[in-house]
Short mmCIF file of C-alpha atoms in Angstrom, two decimals:
data_model
loop_
_atom_site.label_atom_id
_atom_site.label_comp_id
_atom_site.label_asym_id
_atom_site.label_seq_id
_atom_site.Cartn_x
_atom_site.Cartn_y
_atom_site.Cartn_z
CA MET A 70 16.51 1.66 10.87
CA LEU A 71 14.11 -0.91 13.33
CA ASP A 72 15.97 -0.37 16.19
CA ASP A 73 16.13 3.36 15.73
CA GLU A 74 13.65 5.50 18.18
CA GLU A 75 12.96 8.49 16.16
CA SER A 76 12.15 5.84 13.18
CA ARG A 77 8.34 5.70 13.24
CA VAL A 78 6.21 5.07 9.96
CA ILE A 79 8.08 2.44 6.86
CA VAL A 80 6.19 2.76 3.98
CA CYS A 81 6.91 -0.73 1.89
CA CYS A 82 6.21 0.17 -1.59
CA GLY A 83 6.37 -1.05 -5.37
CA SER A 84 4.57 -3.07 -8.00
CA GLY A 85 2.64 -5.97 -7.59
CA GLY A 86 3.93 -9.64 -6.15
CA VAL A 87 7.03 -8.71 -5.51
CA GLY A 88 6.38 -9.50 -1.78
CA LYS A 89 5.53 -6.16 -0.12
CA THR A 90 3.17 -7.75 2.14
CA THR A 91 5.49 -10.31 2.92
CA THR A 92 8.30 -8.31 3.69
CA ALA A 93 5.82 -5.82 5.44
CA ALA A 94 5.07 -8.35 8.00
CA ALA A 95 8.72 -9.87 8.74
CA LEU A 96 9.66 -6.55 9.34
CA ALA A 97 7.35 -5.42 11.24
CA LEU A 98 7.90 -9.34 13.46
CA ARG A 99 11.61 -8.29 13.43
CA ALA A 100 11.26 -5.10 15.41
CA ALA A 101 8.51 -6.51 17.73
CA GLU A 102 11.04 -9.23 19.10
CA ARG A 103 13.49 -6.33 19.15
CA GLY A 104 11.07 -4.66 21.26
CA ARG A 105 9.32 -2.31 19.31
CA GLN A 106 5.64 -1.37 19.95
CA THR A 107 4.91 -2.45 16.77
CA VAL A 108 1.58 -2.43 14.39
CA VAL A 109 1.10 -3.64 10.81
CA LEU A 110 -1.10 -2.08 7.90
CA THR A 111 -1.62 -4.86 5.39
CA ILE A 112 -3.22 -3.65 2.47
CA ASP A 113 -3.37 -7.20 0.72
CA PRO A 114 -6.83 -8.28 0.30
CA ALA A 115 -5.64 -11.95 0.38
CA ARG A 116 -5.28 -12.31 4.11
CA ARG A 117 -1.91 -14.09 3.63
CA LEU A 118 -0.77 -11.72 6.28
CA ALA A 119 -3.13 -13.34 8.50
CA GLN A 120 -1.93 -16.70 8.03
CA ALA A 121 1.25 -16.20 8.52
CA LEU A 122 1.27 -14.48 11.96
CA GLY A 123 -1.00 -17.44 13.03
CA LEU A 124 -4.38 -15.53 13.03
CA ARG A 125 -7.43 -16.69 11.74
CA GLU A 126 -8.66 -13.17 10.19
CA LEU A 127 -7.47 -10.07 10.77
CA GLY A 128 -10.04 -6.69 10.65
CA ASN A 129 -10.24 -2.87 10.52
CA HIS A 130 -8.54 -2.30 13.28
CA PRO A 131 -5.41 -3.48 15.40
CA LYS A 132 -5.10 -6.96 16.47
CA GLN A 133 -2.67 -8.39 18.61
CA VAL A 134 -0.41 -11.13 17.36
CA GLN A 135 -0.52 -13.57 20.84
CA VAL A 136 0.84 -16.99 19.22
CA GLU A 137 1.49 -19.63 21.80
CA GLY A 138 6.00 -19.94 21.57
CA PHE A 139 5.86 -16.34 20.52
CA GLU A 140 6.50 -14.14 23.16
CA PRO A 141 8.61 -10.98 22.06
CA LYS A 142 10.24 -8.08 23.80
CA GLY A 143 7.61 -5.41 22.57
CA GLU A 144 4.86 -6.13 20.92
CA LEU A 145 2.83 -6.90 17.58
CA TRP A 146 0.37 -5.96 16.58
CA ALA A 147 -1.66 -6.36 13.03
CA MET A 148 -4.45 -5.31 10.77
CA MET A 149 -6.00 -5.15 7.01
CA LEU A 150 -7.81 -2.30 5.70
CA ASP A 151 -11.44 -1.96 4.96
CA MET A 152 -11.86 0.63 2.63
CA ARG A 153 -15.47 0.64 3.56
CA ARG A 154 -15.16 0.69 6.67
CA THR A 155 -12.44 3.37 7.54
CA PHE A 156 -14.68 5.73 5.13
CA ASP A 157 -17.82 5.23 7.63
CA ASP A 158 -15.96 5.41 10.81
CA MET A 159 -13.96 9.52 8.68
CA VAL A 160 -18.09 9.94 8.48
CA ARG A 161 -18.65 9.59 11.76
CA VAL A 162 -15.60 11.65 13.01
CA HIS A 163 -16.11 14.54 10.64
CA ALA A 164 -19.96 14.98 10.40
CA GLY A 165 -21.88 14.30 13.20
CA PRO A 166 -24.55 11.97 14.65
CA GLU A 167 -27.38 13.58 12.40
CA ARG A 168 -25.65 14.18 9.36
CA ALA A 169 -23.37 11.17 9.50
CA GLU A 170 -26.48 9.12 8.96
CA GLN A 171 -27.72 10.06 6.30
CA LEU A 172 -24.48 10.08 4.34
CA LEU A 173 -24.41 6.58 5.42
CA LYS A 174 -27.89 6.29 3.75
CA ASN A 175 -27.07 8.02 0.82
CA PRO A 176 -26.65 5.60 -2.00
CA PHE A 177 -24.43 8.02 -4.01
CA TYR A 178 -22.32 7.11 -0.94
CA GLN A 179 -22.09 3.95 -0.59
CA THR A 180 -21.00 4.17 -4.53
CA ILE A 181 -18.23 6.39 -4.01
CA SER A 182 -17.40 4.39 -1.15
CA THR A 183 -16.58 1.50 -2.62
CA SER A 184 -15.56 2.47 -6.54
CA PHE A 185 -15.10 6.26 -6.45
CA SER A 186 -10.91 6.34 -8.61
CA GLY A 187 -8.66 6.80 -5.43
CA THR A 188 -10.66 5.73 -2.26
CA GLN A 189 -8.62 2.99 -1.62
CA GLU A 190 -5.25 5.01 -1.46
CA TYR A 191 -7.43 8.08 0.35
CA MET A 192 -8.44 5.21 2.95
CA ALA A 193 -4.76 3.92 3.56
CA MET A 194 -3.74 7.58 3.74
CA GLU A 195 -6.67 7.85 6.17
CA LYS A 196 -5.76 4.59 8.78
CA LEU A 197 -1.76 5.50 8.50
CA GLY A 198 -3.45 8.79 10.20
CA GLN A 199 -5.19 7.51 12.76
CA LEU A 200 -2.98 4.17 14.11
CA ALA A 201 -0.48 7.48 14.33
CA ALA A 202 -2.32 10.07 16.36
CA THR A 203 -3.79 7.21 18.72
CA GLY A 204 0.48 7.18 20.28
CA ASP A 205 -0.41 3.29 20.94
CA TRP A 206 2.46 2.12 18.63
CA ASP A 207 6.27 3.72 18.50
CA LEU A 208 6.70 1.96 14.98
CA ILE A 209 4.06 1.61 12.16
CA ILE A 210 4.81 -0.42 8.95
CA VAL A 211 2.56 -0.54 5.79
CA ASP A 212 2.02 -2.69 2.85
CA THR A 213 0.63 0.19 0.78
CA PRO A 214 -2.41 -1.11 -2.18
CA PRO A 215 -1.67 -3.39 -5.24
CA SER A 216 -2.14 -0.87 -7.74
CA ARG A 217 -0.42 -0.36 -11.04
CA SER A 218 1.35 2.78 -9.53
CA ALA A 219 2.09 1.75 -5.71
CA LEU A 220 2.42 5.80 -5.08
CA ASP A 221 -1.11 6.31 -6.21
CA PHE A 222 -1.81 6.62 -2.41
CA LEU A 223 0.70 9.89 -2.57
CA ASP A 224 -1.72 11.87 -4.67
CA ALA A 225 -4.91 10.44 -3.30
CA PRO A 226 -5.90 12.76 -0.84
CA THR A 227 -5.49 15.82 -3.48
CA ARG A 228 -7.43 13.54 -6.45
CA LEU A 229 -10.46 12.44 -4.58
CA SER A 230 -11.21 16.13 -2.90
CA SER A 231 -10.43 17.21 -5.88
CA ALA A 232 -13.16 15.21 -7.58
CA LEU A 233 -15.57 15.76 -5.22
CA ASP A 234 -15.08 19.61 -4.98
CA GLY A 235 -15.07 20.21 -8.51
CA ARG A 236 -16.70 22.62 -10.39
CA MET A 237 -18.43 19.71 -12.66
CA ILE A 238 -19.39 17.40 -10.07
CA ARG A 239 -21.34 21.00 -8.15
CA LEU A 240 -22.62 21.90 -11.26
CA LEU A 241 -24.58 18.25 -11.59
CA THR A 242 -25.09 17.82 -7.57
CA GLY A 243 -27.61 20.93 -7.10
CA PRO A 244 -28.76 24.92 -6.81
CA ALA A 245 -27.29 25.31 -3.76
CA LYS A 246 -23.33 24.42 -4.71
CA ALA A 247 -20.82 26.75 -6.24
CA GLY A 248 -22.96 29.99 -6.18
CA GLY A 249 -25.61 28.60 -7.10
CA TRP A 250 -24.32 27.26 -10.50
CA GLY A 251 -26.81 24.04 -10.53
CA LEU A 252 -28.49 21.86 -12.29
CA ARG A 253 -31.68 24.73 -11.83
CA LYS A 254 -29.43 27.53 -13.60
CA VAL A 255 -28.24 25.04 -16.17
CA VAL A 256 -31.66 24.56 -17.57
CA ASN A 257 -32.77 28.57 -17.04
CA ALA A 258 -29.19 29.34 -18.74
CA GLY A 259 -30.19 27.83 -21.99
CA PHE A 260 -28.95 24.08 -21.49
CA SER A 261 -31.96 21.66 -20.86
CA MET A 262 -30.50 19.16 -23.47
CA PHE A 263 -27.61 18.78 -21.61
CA ALA A 264 -29.30 18.80 -18.35
CA LYS A 265 -31.96 16.13 -20.06
CA ALA A 266 -28.42 14.16 -21.58
CA VAL A 267 -27.14 13.62 -18.21
CA SER A 268 -29.90 12.57 -16.66
CA THR A 269 -30.46 10.56 -18.80
CA ILE A 270 -27.00 8.79 -18.78
CA ILE A 271 -26.02 8.70 -15.19
CA GLY A 272 -29.96 8.72 -14.02
CA GLY A 273 -32.32 11.34 -12.49
CA GLN A 274 -32.46 9.69 -9.02
CA LEU A 275 -28.85 9.80 -8.39
CA LEU A 276 -28.43 14.04 -9.62
CA THR A 277 -30.95 13.68 -7.02
CA ASP A 278 -28.99 11.32 -4.40
CA ALA A 279 -25.67 13.39 -5.46
CA SER A 280 -27.14 16.97 -4.68
CA ALA A 281 -27.87 15.66 -0.58
CA PHE A 282 -24.64 13.98 -0.61
CA MET A 283 -22.54 16.98 -0.98
CA GLN A 284 -24.86 19.52 0.91
CA ALA A 285 -24.09 16.62 4.16
CA PHE A 286 -20.94 16.15 3.08
CA ASP A 287 -20.18 20.25 2.46
CA SER A 288 -19.95 20.14 6.82
CA MET A 289 -16.97 17.55 6.89
CA PHE A 290 -15.33 19.00 3.42
CA GLY A 291 -12.66 21.33 5.95
CA GLY A 292 -11.52 17.69 8.01
CA PHE A 293 -11.24 15.83 4.94
CA ARG A 294 -8.52 17.99 4.03
CA GLU A 295 -6.86 18.84 7.28
CA ARG A 296 -6.73 14.88 7.71
CA ALA A 297 -5.10 14.20 4.45
CA ARG A 298 -2.57 17.37 4.60
CA LYS A 299 -1.34 16.14 8.37
CA THR A 300 -0.76 12.58 6.99
CA ALA A 301 1.19 14.07 3.75
CA GLU A 302 2.86 15.80 6.30
CA LEU A 303 3.85 12.61 8.70
CA LEU A 304 4.80 11.15 5.46
CA ARG A 305 7.67 13.27 4.64
CA SER A 306 8.69 13.50 7.97
CA SER A 307 12.51 12.61 9.83
CA GLY A 308 10.45 10.44 11.61
CA THR A 309 9.41 8.17 7.96
CA SER A 310 11.19 5.66 6.10
CA PHE A 311 10.36 4.39 2.57
CA LEU A 312 11.40 0.69 1.43
CA VAL A 313 10.55 0.03 -1.88
CA VAL A 314 10.59 -3.91 -2.98
CA ALA A 315 10.95 -5.46 -6.40
CA ALA A 316 12.06 -8.74 -7.86
CA PRO A 317 15.24 -8.81 -9.53
CA GLU A 318 13.66 -9.10 -13.45
CA PRO A 319 13.45 -6.68 -15.89
CA ASP A 320 9.96 -5.20 -15.81
CA ALA A 321 9.82 -4.70 -11.51
CA LEU A 322 12.94 -2.85 -11.84
CA ARG A 323 11.69 -0.66 -14.18
CA GLU A 324 8.82 0.66 -11.86
CA ALA A 325 11.11 -0.01 -9.14
CA SER A 326 13.51 3.24 -10.83
CA TYR A 327 10.03 5.52 -10.80
CA PHE A 328 9.39 4.44 -7.38
CA VAL A 329 12.58 6.06 -6.21
CA GLU A 330 12.57 8.64 -8.88
CA ARG A 331 9.33 9.71 -8.09
CA LEU A 332 9.77 9.78 -3.88
CA SER A 333 12.51 11.91 -4.81
CA SER A 334 10.50 14.59 -5.91
CA GLU A 335 8.25 14.61 -3.55
CA SER A 336 11.03 15.24 -1.02
CA MET A 337 9.70 11.87 0.50
CA PRO A 338 12.48 10.11 2.80
CA LEU A 339 13.83 7.05 0.83
CA ALA A 340 15.63 4.04 3.24
CA GLY A 341 16.52 2.11 0.47
CA LEU A 342 15.90 -0.40 -2.31
CA ILE A 343 14.64 -4.83 -1.32
CA ALA A 344 16.06 -7.15 -4.24
CA ASN A 345 13.17 -9.93 -3.00
CA ARG A 346 13.86 -13.63 -4.19
CA THR A 347 16.92 -13.61 -4.92
CA HIS A 348 19.09 -17.17 -6.00
CA PRO A 349 22.25 -16.55 -5.48
CA VAL A 350 25.16 -19.33 -6.63
CA LEU A 351 25.99 -21.28 -3.56
CA ALA A 352 28.83 -22.93 -4.76
CA SER A 353 32.25 -22.11 -6.56
CA LEU A 354 31.98 -24.55 -9.52
CA SER A 355 31.38 -22.09 -12.58
CA GLY A 356 28.67 -22.56 -14.96
CA ALA A 357 30.56 -23.99 -17.56
CA GLU A 358 32.90 -26.13 -15.80
CA ALA A 359 29.40 -27.66 -14.20
CA LEU A 360 28.10 -28.53 -18.24
CA ALA A 361 31.97 -29.48 -18.77
CA ALA A 362 31.63 -32.26 -15.82
CA ALA A 363 27.90 -33.00 -16.65
CA GLU A 364 28.84 -34.18 -20.17
CA THR A 365 31.21 -36.75 -18.76
CA LEU A 366 29.44 -38.37 -16.64
CA GLN A 367 27.92 -41.24 -17.61
CA ASN A 368 25.58 -43.38 -15.95
CA ALA A 369 24.66 -41.07 -13.60
CA PRO A 370 21.67 -39.33 -14.22
CA LEU A 371 20.86 -37.66 -10.89
CA ALA A 372 24.48 -36.31 -10.90
CA GLU A 373 24.25 -34.83 -14.49
CA ALA A 374 20.81 -33.27 -13.43
CA VAL A 375 22.36 -31.62 -10.77
CA LEU A 376 25.38 -30.58 -12.80
CA ARG A 377 23.52 -29.09 -15.43
CA LEU A 378 20.79 -27.32 -12.64
CA HIS A 379 23.53 -25.81 -10.86
CA ALA A 380 24.36 -24.12 -14.43
CA ASP A 381 21.22 -22.89 -15.04
CA ARG A 382 21.59 -21.26 -11.45
CA VAL A 383 24.77 -19.37 -12.83
CA ASP A 384 23.20 -17.57 -15.47
CA LEU A 385 20.00 -16.84 -13.49
CA ALA A 386 22.28 -14.74 -10.69
CA ALA A 387 24.48 -13.25 -13.78
CA ARG A 388 21.22 -12.78 -14.87
CA GLU A 389 20.12 -11.03 -11.59
CA GLU A 390 23.48 -9.34 -11.24
CA ARG A 391 23.17 -7.49 -14.43
CA LEU A 392 19.88 -6.11 -13.90
CA LEU A 393 20.84 -4.81 -10.27
CA ALA A 394 23.73 -3.67 -11.70
CA ARG A 395 22.33 -1.77 -13.93
CA PHE A 396 19.65 -0.16 -11.22
CA THR A 397 22.84 0.65 -8.94
CA ARG A 398 24.91 3.01 -11.65
CA ALA A 399 20.84 4.58 -12.64
CA HIS A 400 20.82 5.38 -8.75
CA PRO A 401 24.29 4.68 -7.03
CA GLU A 402 22.75 6.89 -3.75
CA VAL A 403 19.94 3.73 -2.33
CA ALA A 404 20.72 1.69 -0.68
CA LEU A 405 20.51 -2.29 -2.00
CA ALA A 406 19.53 -5.29 0.24
CA ARG A 407 18.84 -8.90 -1.24
CA VAL A 408 16.87 -11.28 0.67
CA PRO A 409 17.71 -14.53 -1.71
CA ALA A 410 14.21 -16.59 -2.78
CA LEU A 411 12.99 -19.58 -0.34
CA ALA A 412 12.29 -22.62 -1.25
CA GLY A 413 8.27 -22.43 -0.62
CA ASP A 414 5.98 -19.62 0.82
CA VAL A 415 5.55 -17.90 3.96
CA HIS A 416 3.20 -19.03 5.64
CA ASP A 417 4.07 -18.81 9.91
CA LEU A 418 6.51 -17.08 12.37
CA ASP A 419 9.40 -18.91 11.83
CA GLY A 420 9.43 -18.16 7.57
CA LEU A 421 8.75 -14.63 8.57
CA ARG A 422 11.71 -14.80 11.05
CA ASP A 423 13.87 -15.68 8.42
CA ILE A 424 13.21 -13.10 5.68
CA GLY A 425 13.66 -10.70 8.95
CA VAL A 426 17.21 -11.87 9.51
CA LYS A 427 17.73 -12.11 6.17
CA LEU A 428 16.89 -8.69 5.27
CA ALA A 429 19.19 -7.22 8.85
CA GLY A 430 22.42 -9.54 6.33
#
């Protein structure tokens, strides 16, 4: 998949804490070393990606990875999503200089740009669209937001635009909206108690700020939706692949099943499942044999401990295999790759390179 020139976007998704960020970085590193012009976009605020790539920090714009001894055939760039800056940049592009300044200074905008439900997921989509539009990279790898449902970003454009375009928002945010259905008309129609209650709950000043925001935002709403539509088309195109990352644990694999089913229902191109941090058995000795041998040992505490540890490992590996076999029976069409657990955390290019080799089998 990394070598295929038709492959343009790889999206790593899965529940939180399963290694999506590390997987995305390992794929990007391997692609760059094999000749691709690659950029990896992470949504993880923990900065682990920057550290693993030998960078002090990542920003909202791609930064080339240039580390002593790292000489890939292609190029590797990396960035970390800054939700607020991405929203600000989008406003500047769509609204024009004068309206952009009105929006950026508006208190209502400053609230929704950081805390509105779905904003982070939408901005991840927006940034992906921006990266694809430049044509500077032939492969974009995306590490999806760390929400419980990592596919929320597929719904985010629809949810966010529907919320901002909803009748209730327009009803509350000014008489110029919704065909004249504004707060003034509500009051005139005899709903003064309702209006007073709303003002008490969210504040009269916020209503004024919201009204000004909606009037300024209205001019850029078409561009807002159009960008979302184009990015949604990109995600469904033949050049995009989704990889579901999961740990070999019941909860993570249940989430993985949900992702697989959701991707299928949305006609998204699923490439396969990565079972991360597995525990393969590295010796032919069975667990029962190891325990039996441990029982016979005398005055050899280290050897006994190693044998018992091996028996535990055999049990763990068998449990993981049962879980993965259950997933495979439910989704026989999904390709599966295993990445064994490492002795420690990945903190440098060598660690990422090692994972890339294991991913390639």
